[in-house]
Tab-separated table of C-alpha atoms and ligand atoms in Angstrom:
chain	number	residue	atom	x	y	z
A	1	MET	CA	-0.171	0.046	-0.364
A	2	ALA	CA	1.286	3.298	-1.187
A	3	SER	CA	1.798	6.276	1.512
A	4	CYS	CA	1.521	9.619	1.223
A	5	ASP	CA	0.219	12.732	3.801
A	6	VAL	CA	-2.230	13.790	2.213
A	7	VAL	CA	-3.938	12.592	-1.785
A	8	VAL	CA	-6.107	14.670	-3.713
A	9	ILE	CA	-8.733	12.990	-5.352
A	10	GLY	CA	-9.325	15.021	-8.786
A	11	GLY	CA	-6.799	16.999	-11.101
A	12	GLY	CA	-8.436	20.254	-12.301
A	13	VAL	CA	-6.943	22.955	-11.837
A	14	ILE	CA	-8.921	22.672	-7.631
A	15	GLY	CA	-7.320	19.620	-7.302
A	16	LEU	CA	-3.467	20.587	-8.822
A	17	VAL	CA	-3.626	24.121	-7.056
A	18	THR	CA	-4.450	22.587	-3.641
A	19	ALA	CA	-1.902	19.464	-4.102
A	20	TRP	CA	1.394	22.332	-5.427
A	21	ARG	CA	0.971	24.527	-2.336
A	22	ALA	CA	0.577	21.366	-0.200
A	23	ALA	CA	3.430	19.667	-1.030
A	24	GLN	CA	5.311	24.144	-1.057
A	25	ARG	CA	4.808	23.230	2.184
A	26	GLY	CA	6.428	20.198	2.782
A	27	LEU	CA	3.928	17.560	2.573
A	28	ARG	CA	3.665	14.186	0.632
A	29	VAL	CA	0.962	15.329	-1.970
A	30	ALA	CA	-0.211	12.739	-4.515
A	31	VAL	CA	-3.653	13.278	-6.844
A	32	ALA	CA	-5.370	10.874	-7.978
A	33	ASP	CA	-7.194	11.369	-11.348
A	34	PRO	CA	-7.221	9.003	-14.649
A	35	ARG	CA	-6.285	12.194	-16.707
A	36	PRO	CA	-4.855	15.130	-14.971
A	37	GLY	CA	-4.733	18.774	-16.274
A	38	GLY	CA	-8.266	17.942	-17.520
A	39	GLY	CA	-12.003	18.657	-15.934
A	40	ALA	CA	-13.828	21.706	-16.364
A	41	ALA	CA	-10.877	24.181	-16.786
A	42	GLN	CA	-10.633	22.715	-20.189
A	43	VAL	CA	-13.888	24.156	-21.057
A	44	ALA	CA	-13.962	27.447	-18.979
A	45	ALA	CA	-13.182	30.766	-20.514
A	46	GLY	CA	-10.558	32.022	-17.930
A	47	MET	CA	-12.301	35.031	-17.248
A	48	LEU	CA	-11.998	36.449	-14.136
A	49	ALA	CA	-15.052	38.291	-13.253
A	50	ALA	CA	-15.190	39.653	-9.676
A	51	VAL	CA	-17.176	42.350	-9.997
A	52	THR	CA	-18.857	41.593	-13.883
A	53	GLU	CA	-20.449	38.888	-12.346
A	54	LEU	CA	-21.833	40.129	-8.424
A	55	HIS	CA	-24.676	39.174	-7.929
A	56	HIS	CA	-27.330	40.147	-5.024
A	57	GLY	CA	-26.858	38.267	-2.129
A	58	GLU	CA	-23.545	37.620	-2.665
A	59	GLU	CA	-21.302	39.829	-1.355
A	60	ALA	CA	-19.493	36.911	1.230
A	61	LEU	CA	-18.811	35.936	-2.632
A	62	LEU	CA	-17.585	38.987	-3.171
A	63	ALA	CA	-15.114	39.453	-0.857
A	64	LEU	CA	-13.450	36.329	-1.830
A	65	ASN	CA	-13.376	37.263	-5.275
A	66	LEU	CA	-11.901	39.719	-4.809
A	67	ALA	CA	-9.467	38.453	-3.506
A	68	SER	CA	-8.148	35.833	-4.936
A	69	ALA	CA	-8.084	38.346	-7.901
A	70	ALA	CA	-6.220	40.450	-5.934
A	71	ARG	CA	-3.345	37.433	-6.255
A	72	TYR	CA	-3.548	36.619	-9.846
A	73	PRO	CA	-0.407	38.960	-11.179
A	74	ALA	CA	1.725	37.249	-8.330
A	75	PHE	CA	0.303	33.800	-8.388
A	76	ALA	CA	0.621	33.748	-12.120
A	77	ALA	CA	4.342	34.765	-12.252
A	78	GLU	CA	5.110	32.369	-9.538
A	79	LEU	CA	3.343	29.835	-11.286
A	80	ALA	CA	4.925	31.165	-14.713
A	81	ASP	CA	8.656	30.516	-12.580
A	82	ALA	CA	7.822	27.273	-11.468
A	83	ALA	CA	6.379	25.627	-14.425
A	84	GLY	CA	8.572	27.340	-16.685
A	85	ALA	CA	5.276	28.569	-18.957
A	86	GLY	CA	2.886	31.718	-18.641
A	87	ILE	CA	-0.689	31.408	-17.852
A	88	GLY	CA	-1.786	33.738	-20.409
A	89	TYR	CA	-2.830	35.967	-17.182
A	90	ARG	CA	-3.660	39.355	-19.534
A	91	ALA	CA	-4.556	42.547	-17.305
A	92	CYS	CA	-6.940	43.131	-20.449
A	93	GLY	CA	-10.368	44.723	-17.902
A	94	THR	CA	-13.803	43.726	-19.289
A	95	LEU	CA	-17.081	45.790	-20.468
A	96	ALA	CA	-20.186	45.226	-19.982
A	97	VAL	CA	-23.291	46.696	-22.506
A	98	ALA	CA	-26.422	46.641	-22.591
A	99	LEU	CA	-28.102	46.522	-25.684
A	100	ASP	CA	-32.118	47.486	-25.292
A	101	ALA	CA	-34.132	48.779	-22.778
A	102	ASP	CA	-34.546	45.508	-20.582
A	103	ASP	CA	-30.495	45.248	-20.646
A	104	ARG	CA	-29.633	48.537	-19.745
A	105	ALA	CA	-32.133	48.728	-16.694
A	106	LEU	CA	-30.358	45.668	-15.560
A	107	LEU	CA	-27.232	46.327	-16.150
A	108	ARG	CA	-28.466	49.706	-13.696
A	109	ASP	CA	-28.876	47.501	-10.951
A	110	LEU	CA	-26.108	46.013	-11.118
A	111	HIS	CA	-23.866	49.296	-11.587
A	112	GLN	CA	-26.310	50.418	-8.432
A	113	LEU	CA	-24.471	47.055	-6.012
A	114	GLN	CA	-21.551	47.342	-7.263
A	115	GLN	CA	-21.444	51.340	-6.154
A	116	ARG	CA	-23.498	49.893	-2.792
A	117	CYS	CA	-20.705	46.776	-2.614
A	118	GLY	CA	-17.820	50.158	-2.829
A	119	LEU	CA	-16.825	49.161	-6.105
A	120	ASP	CA	-15.050	50.580	-9.289
A	121	THR	CA	-16.844	51.115	-12.146
A	122	ARG	CA	-18.059	53.639	-14.738
A	123	TRP	CA	-21.625	54.039	-16.371
A	124	LEU	CA	-20.670	54.415	-19.957
A	125	THR	CA	-22.867	55.725	-23.199
A	126	GLY	CA	-23.365	53.527	-26.566
A	127	ARG	CA	-20.162	56.051	-28.273
A	128	GLU	CA	-17.944	55.362	-25.172
A	129	CYS	CA	-18.494	51.984	-25.714
A	130	ARG	CA	-18.009	51.943	-28.602
A	131	LYS	CA	-14.993	53.691	-28.969
A	132	LEU	CA	-13.618	52.012	-26.409
A	133	GLU	CA	-14.904	49.014	-28.646
A	134	PRO	CA	-14.976	49.530	-32.963
A	135	MET	CA	-16.433	46.370	-33.482
A	136	LEU	CA	-19.686	46.485	-30.617
A	137	ALA	CA	-23.058	46.793	-33.078
A	138	PRO	CA	-24.026	50.436	-33.581
A	139	GLY	CA	-26.968	49.174	-31.315
A	140	VAL	CA	-24.936	49.380	-27.852
A	141	ARG	CA	-27.095	51.387	-25.799
A	142	GLY	CA	-24.398	52.375	-22.971
A	143	GLY	CA	-22.085	49.606	-20.273
A	144	LEU	CA	-19.791	49.572	-17.332
A	145	ARG	CA	-16.792	49.767	-17.581
A	146	VAL	CA	-14.922	46.794	-15.297
A	147	ASP	CA	-11.477	47.535	-15.161
A	148	GLY	CA	-10.557	45.341	-12.652
A	149	ASP	CA	-12.178	42.025	-14.123
A	150	HIS	CA	-9.043	40.534	-15.697
A	151	GLN	CA	-8.477	36.551	-17.640
A	152	ALA	CA	-6.507	34.590	-17.556
A	153	ASP	CA	-6.391	30.526	-20.048
A	154	PRO	CA	-7.689	27.441	-18.315
A	155	ARG	CA	-5.706	25.593	-20.196
A	156	LEU	CA	-2.709	27.181	-20.211
A	157	LEU	CA	-3.123	27.788	-15.860
A	158	THR	CA	-3.825	24.150	-15.665
A	159	ALA	CA	-0.354	22.577	-18.051
A	160	ALA	CA	1.120	25.219	-15.861
A	161	LEU	CA	0.026	23.576	-12.966
A	162	LEU	CA	0.699	20.294	-13.856
A	163	THR	CA	4.255	21.076	-14.790
A	164	ALA	CA	4.380	23.152	-11.122
A	165	CYS	CA	2.906	19.496	-9.223
A	166	GLN	CA	5.091	17.296	-10.646
A	167	ARG	CA	8.562	19.413	-10.272
A	168	ALA	CA	7.286	20.325	-6.626
A	169	GLY	CA	7.656	16.164	-6.504
A	170	VAL	CA	3.795	15.455	-6.609
A	171	THR	CA	3.256	12.394	-7.087
A	172	PHE	CA	-0.007	11.271	-9.372
A	173	HIS	CA	-2.223	7.944	-9.964
A	174	ARG	CA	-3.357	8.304	-13.887
A	175	ARG	CA	-6.532	5.897	-12.265
A	176	GLU	CA	-10.430	6.838	-11.058
A	177	ALA	CA	-10.573	7.266	-7.126
A	178	ARG	CA	-13.104	4.185	-6.392
A	179	GLU	CA	-14.044	4.996	-2.602
A	180	VAL	CA	-12.385	6.622	0.180
A	181	THR	CA	-11.264	4.631	3.062
A	182	VAL	CA	-12.113	5.229	6.338
A	183	THR	CA	-11.495	3.903	9.999
A	184	ALA	CA	-13.262	0.420	11.460
A	185	GLY	CA	-15.171	3.408	13.339
A	186	GLY	CA	-15.912	5.358	10.433
A	187	ASP	CA	-14.545	8.124	12.438
A	188	ARG	CA	-11.991	9.005	10.183
A	189	ALA	CA	-10.510	9.160	6.467
A	190	THR	CA	-7.432	7.194	5.810
A	191	GLY	CA	-6.995	7.660	2.255
A	192	VAL	CA	-8.275	5.666	-1.099
A	193	VAL	CA	-9.140	3.390	-2.939
A	194	LEU	CA	-8.472	3.421	-6.855
A	195	ASP	CA	-10.047	1.729	-9.732
A	196	ASP	CA	-7.502	-0.944	-10.073
A	197	GLY	CA	-7.952	-1.776	-6.278
A	198	THR	CA	-4.444	0.335	-5.291
A	199	ALA	CA	-5.417	1.397	-1.767
A	200	LEU	CA	-3.626	4.803	-1.183
A	201	ALA	CA	-3.435	5.167	3.098
A	202	ALA	CA	-2.815	9.043	3.412
A	203	GLY	CA	-3.305	11.381	6.404
A	204	GLN	CA	-5.613	13.408	4.823
A	205	THR	CA	-7.738	13.455	1.902
A	206	VAL	CA	-8.635	16.004	-0.026
A	207	LEU	CA	-11.486	15.471	-2.458
A	208	ALA	CA	-11.939	17.914	-5.418
A	209	GLY	CA	-13.691	16.341	-7.911
A	210	GLY	CA	-15.155	19.226	-8.892
A	211	SER	CA	-19.430	18.285	-10.556
A	212	ARG	CA	-18.361	14.318	-9.679
A	213	SER	CA	-17.587	14.766	-6.011
A	214	ALA	CA	-21.114	13.527	-4.856
A	215	GLY	CA	-21.669	10.747	-4.269
A	216	LEU	CA	-18.196	8.975	-3.867
A	217	ALA	CA	-18.432	5.367	-2.258
A	218	GLY	CA	-17.345	4.879	1.034
A	219	LEU	CA	-18.703	8.239	2.877
A	220	PRO	CA	-20.328	7.560	6.177
A	221	PRO	CA	-23.376	8.966	6.526
A	222	GLY	CA	-24.332	12.703	7.398
A	223	VAL	CA	-21.476	13.449	5.482
A	224	GLU	CA	-22.537	16.325	2.677
A	225	VAL	CA	-20.992	17.386	-0.197
A	226	PRO	CA	-24.125	19.125	-1.823
A	227	VAL	CA	-22.598	19.451	-5.853
A	228	ARG	CA	-24.516	19.258	-8.934
A	229	PRO	CA	-23.474	20.166	-12.704
A	230	VAL	CA	-24.158	22.853	-14.081
A	231	LYS	CA	-23.793	23.109	-18.048
A	232	GLY	CA	-22.024	25.025	-20.139
A	233	GLN	CA	-21.250	25.482	-23.812
A	234	ILE	CA	-19.144	26.912	-24.937
A	235	LEU	CA	-17.705	28.594	-28.929
A	236	ARG	CA	-13.921	28.647	-30.042
A	237	LEU	CA	-13.218	30.827	-32.822
A	238	ARG	CA	-10.287	32.099	-34.614
A	239	ILE	CA	-9.128	36.277	-35.054
A	240	PRO	CA	-7.125	35.854	-38.451
A	241	PRO	CA	-3.707	38.374	-37.479
A	242	GLU	CA	-5.106	40.851	-40.639
A	243	CYS	CA	-8.892	41.476	-38.284
A	244	ALA	CA	-6.321	41.649	-34.943
A	245	PRO	CA	-7.439	43.793	-32.776
A	246	PHE	CA	-10.628	42.680	-33.022
A	247	LEU	CA	-11.132	42.887	-28.818
A	248	SER	CA	-8.796	44.539	-26.626
A	249	ARG	CA	-10.539	43.434	-23.549
A	250	THR	CA	-13.732	40.760	-22.565
A	251	VAL	CA	-16.861	42.279	-23.844
A	252	ARG	CA	-20.118	41.068	-22.187
A	253	ALA	CA	-24.430	41.258	-22.035
A	254	VAL	CA	-27.059	39.867	-20.991
A	255	VAL	CA	-28.828	39.205	-24.324
A	256	ARG	CA	-32.720	37.282	-23.579
A	257	GLY	CA	-31.831	36.836	-19.940
A	258	GLY	CA	-28.793	34.944	-20.940
A	259	HIS	CA	-25.226	35.913	-20.368
A	260	VAL	CA	-22.981	36.061	-23.315
A	261	TYR	CA	-19.548	36.938	-23.433
A	262	LEU	CA	-16.247	36.834	-25.358
A	263	VAL	CA	-12.934	36.392	-24.216
A	264	PRO	CA	-10.471	37.629	-26.730
A	265	ARG	CA	-7.086	35.695	-25.748
A	266	VAL	CA	-3.275	37.250	-26.948
A	267	SER	CA	-3.224	33.781	-29.284
A	268	GLY	CA	-5.793	34.636	-31.082
A	269	GLU	CA	-8.718	33.138	-29.868
A	270	LEU	CA	-12.031	34.216	-29.440
A	271	VAL	CA	-13.866	32.491	-26.781
A	272	VAL	CA	-17.602	33.025	-26.962
A	273	GLY	CA	-19.994	31.911	-23.916
A	274	ALA	CA	-21.658	30.004	-22.257
A	275	THR	CA	-24.937	28.995	-21.990
A	276	SER	CA	-25.990	27.560	-18.185
A	277	GLU	CA	-28.233	24.709	-18.571
A	278	GLU	CA	-29.531	22.728	-15.394
A	279	LEU	CA	-28.981	18.878	-17.179
A	280	GLY	CA	-27.358	16.762	-14.606
A	281	TRP	CA	-24.877	14.898	-16.241
A	282	ASP	CA	-25.406	15.423	-19.927
A	283	THR	CA	-22.604	17.263	-21.719
A	284	ALA	CA	-23.413	17.316	-25.488
A	285	VAL	CA	-22.960	20.156	-27.857
A	286	THR	CA	-26.510	20.918	-29.466
A	287	ALA	CA	-27.211	23.385	-32.566
A	288	GLY	CA	-30.055	25.228	-29.663
A	289	GLY	CA	-26.974	26.046	-27.560
A	290	VAL	CA	-24.674	26.576	-30.052
A	291	TYR	CA	-27.514	29.076	-32.410
A	292	GLN	CA	-28.174	30.750	-28.949
A	293	LEU	CA	-24.534	31.603	-28.116
A	294	LEU	CA	-23.944	32.265	-31.707
A	295	ARG	CA	-26.967	34.428	-31.872
A	296	ASP	CA	-26.689	36.722	-29.232
A	297	ALA	CA	-22.994	36.978	-29.631
A	298	HIS	CA	-23.708	38.774	-32.878
A	299	GLU	CA	-26.373	40.653	-31.743
A	300	LEU	CA	-23.223	41.848	-29.695
A	301	VAL	CA	-20.394	42.373	-32.377
A	302	PRO	CA	-21.753	41.566	-35.787
A	303	GLY	CA	-18.296	40.534	-36.949
A	304	ILE	CA	-17.894	37.795	-35.115
A	305	THR	CA	-19.370	35.729	-38.550
A	306	GLU	CA	-16.343	36.571	-39.973
A	307	LEU	CA	-14.588	34.369	-38.591
A	308	PRO	CA	-12.889	30.505	-38.063
A	309	LEU	CA	-15.790	28.403	-34.860
A	310	VAL	CA	-13.060	26.255	-35.027
A	311	GLU	CA	-14.046	24.202	-31.738
A	312	THR	CA	-17.573	23.767	-29.186
A	313	ARG	CA	-17.395	22.437	-26.192
A	314	ALA	CA	-19.341	22.033	-22.959
A	315	GLY	CA	-18.771	21.428	-19.804
A	316	LEU	CA	-19.978	20.956	-16.689
A	317	ARG	CA	-20.318	23.561	-13.833
A	318	PRO	CA	-19.764	22.458	-9.753
A	319	THR	CA	-22.769	24.202	-8.134
A	320	THR	CA	-23.883	24.540	-4.240
A	321	PRO	CA	-26.866	25.243	-2.942
A	322	ASP	CA	-24.977	29.306	-2.765
A	323	ASN	CA	-22.761	29.058	-5.902
A	324	ALA	CA	-20.195	29.917	-3.515
A	325	PRO	CA	-17.038	26.859	-2.987
A	326	LEU	CA	-16.813	24.395	-0.215
A	327	LEU	CA	-13.344	24.436	1.548
A	328	GLY	CA	-11.838	23.172	4.482
A	329	PRO	CA	-12.587	20.145	6.872
A	330	SER	CA	-15.971	18.593	6.309
A	331	GLU	CA	-17.769	16.057	9.124
A	332	LEU	CA	-15.295	13.673	8.819
A	333	PRO	CA	-12.053	14.184	9.576
A	334	GLY	CA	-9.486	13.384	7.744
A	335	LEU	CA	-11.599	14.705	4.665
A	336	HIS	CA	-11.309	18.277	3.424
A	337	LEU	CA	-13.380	19.220	0.523
A	338	ALA	CA	-12.423	21.969	-1.846
A	339	THR	CA	-14.493	21.891	-4.578
A	340	GLY	CA	-18.095	23.623	-5.596
A	341	HIS	CA	-16.439	26.582	-7.463
A	342	HIS	CA	-19.586	27.133	-9.945
A	343	ARG	CA	-18.379	29.959	-12.379
A	344	ASN	CA	-15.686	30.519	-10.080
A	345	GLY	CA	-13.360	27.566	-10.645
A	346	VAL	CA	-10.312	29.665	-12.478
A	347	LEU	CA	-10.819	33.066	-10.852
A	348	LEU	CA	-10.644	31.573	-7.631
A	349	ALA	CA	-7.492	28.943	-7.556
A	350	PRO	CA	-4.947	31.273	-6.114
A	351	ILE	CA	-6.807	31.889	-3.037
A	352	THR	CA	-8.240	28.201	-2.923
A	353	GLY	CA	-4.651	26.888	-3.162
A	354	GLU	CA	-3.290	28.910	0.127
A	355	ALA	CA	-6.676	27.944	2.218
A	356	LEU	CA	-5.778	24.832	1.512
A	357	ALA	CA	-2.372	23.760	1.957
A	358	GLU	CA	-3.100	26.814	5.676
A	359	SER	CA	-6.147	24.036	6.801
A	360	LEU	CA	-3.807	21.307	5.481
A	361	VAL	CA	-0.516	22.011	7.782
A	362	THR	CA	-2.927	23.513	10.652
A	363	GLY	CA	-6.290	22.021	10.795
A	364	GLU	CA	-7.799	25.448	10.498
A	365	LEU	CA	-9.293	27.851	7.288
A	366	PRO	CA	-7.805	31.135	6.886
A	367	ASP	CA	-10.618	33.910	8.491
A	368	TYR	CA	-11.331	35.060	4.611
A	369	ALA	CA	-12.266	31.379	3.454
A	370	ARG	CA	-14.213	30.316	6.683
A	371	PRO	CA	-17.878	31.495	5.322
A	372	PHE	CA	-17.239	28.539	3.076
A	373	HIS	CA	-16.399	26.331	5.564
A	374	ALA	CA	-16.625	22.667	4.160
A	375	ARG	CA	-19.929	22.415	6.797
A	376	ARG	CA	-22.095	24.377	6.320
A	377	PHE	CA	-24.795	22.948	4.353
A	378	SER	CA	-24.683	19.479	6.870
A	379	ARG	CA	-27.054	18.190	9.295
A	380	THR	CA	-25.336	20.683	12.397
A	381	GLY	CA	-23.745	22.639	10.189
A	382	ARG	CA	-20.993	23.258	13.031
A	383	GLU	CA	-17.960	26.327	12.528
A	384	VAL	CA	-14.777	24.711	12.025
A	385	PRO	CA	-13.024	24.071	15.056
A	386	ALA	CA	-10.252	26.685	15.549
B	1	LIG	N1	-18.027	32.029	-15.143
B	1	LIG	C1	-18.079	31.725	-16.813
B	1	LIG	C2	-19.414	30.776	-16.414
B	1	LIG	O1	-19.242	30.088	-15.960
B	1	LIG	O2	-20.025	31.075	-17.403
């Protein structure tokens, strides 16, 4: 039986950043995943949209999102250094625009909420929006300039994390974790069994399985992992050099109640996302989903119809009842959660890695992560013990 200090179930962006940070703290770490570096980040657009994706009732989450966004420049530099490759961090800002009177009312409401939260965003007229982004449709009625919402490339991010983990001595088991193992009395997690029967003993186990985090075998009754999949379909287009610069920042809108965003990368990729669908484990790319995205993106930026469409994908956001992540010690001693990041997995990667490493080393989450402790939906809803 192999043994280590920490076994991380799931090698997506959250599992990898947790493994990397834990290894940096001197722990012997293993990751169990048949395809490490895969997961939702392969589909995600990589918007770091703490301010533009603010919702009523999510002010506590805003604080975590902003704290993670603030860590991004140093995180990107450190990771690039550790991996020898960048993560496509681009401090380009975001412009959220309105196409009709209803959209404008929604955007005005968001602006008021942002102002109440002390955020620095500026209302622009349609003309001012088009001056910033000349490819916008002439009908744009106004917009919000959000200079602090940037982007990273999730595929580069996971590749860099994978290399950084390997260089930090993290061991990879390219198998599915079949079940969590517990002591005879069922009072502590002791590691995992992989799908080939290999047992990995670990002092602490981290469940970072994204949308697949719920339903892992072996968890005793009362250990809740309330995560469900929320489907997102997304497109990738290519901006030929002769069309660059097509957009200089992320551009987004709410069109007929659905969010559409266009994320232009330095590489020439233009990501158009994303649908949001409660369809369980369905990851089919549908004609309706692609049509909706192209229709809405075309209303926003008519010139996109000239661009080559190079990829269509669907992924699953791991979503909790309050749209915020589950972090740190669970109901079962020895089992930590790092999952449920919903729309914010890429944004929250730096702070999640830091918070989980701290809770693995000290047994306590840092103050900024305590509102998101992993036991808040359990029957007792107990706070993380000090
Ligand atoms: N954060 C963007 C999305 O989940 O679609």
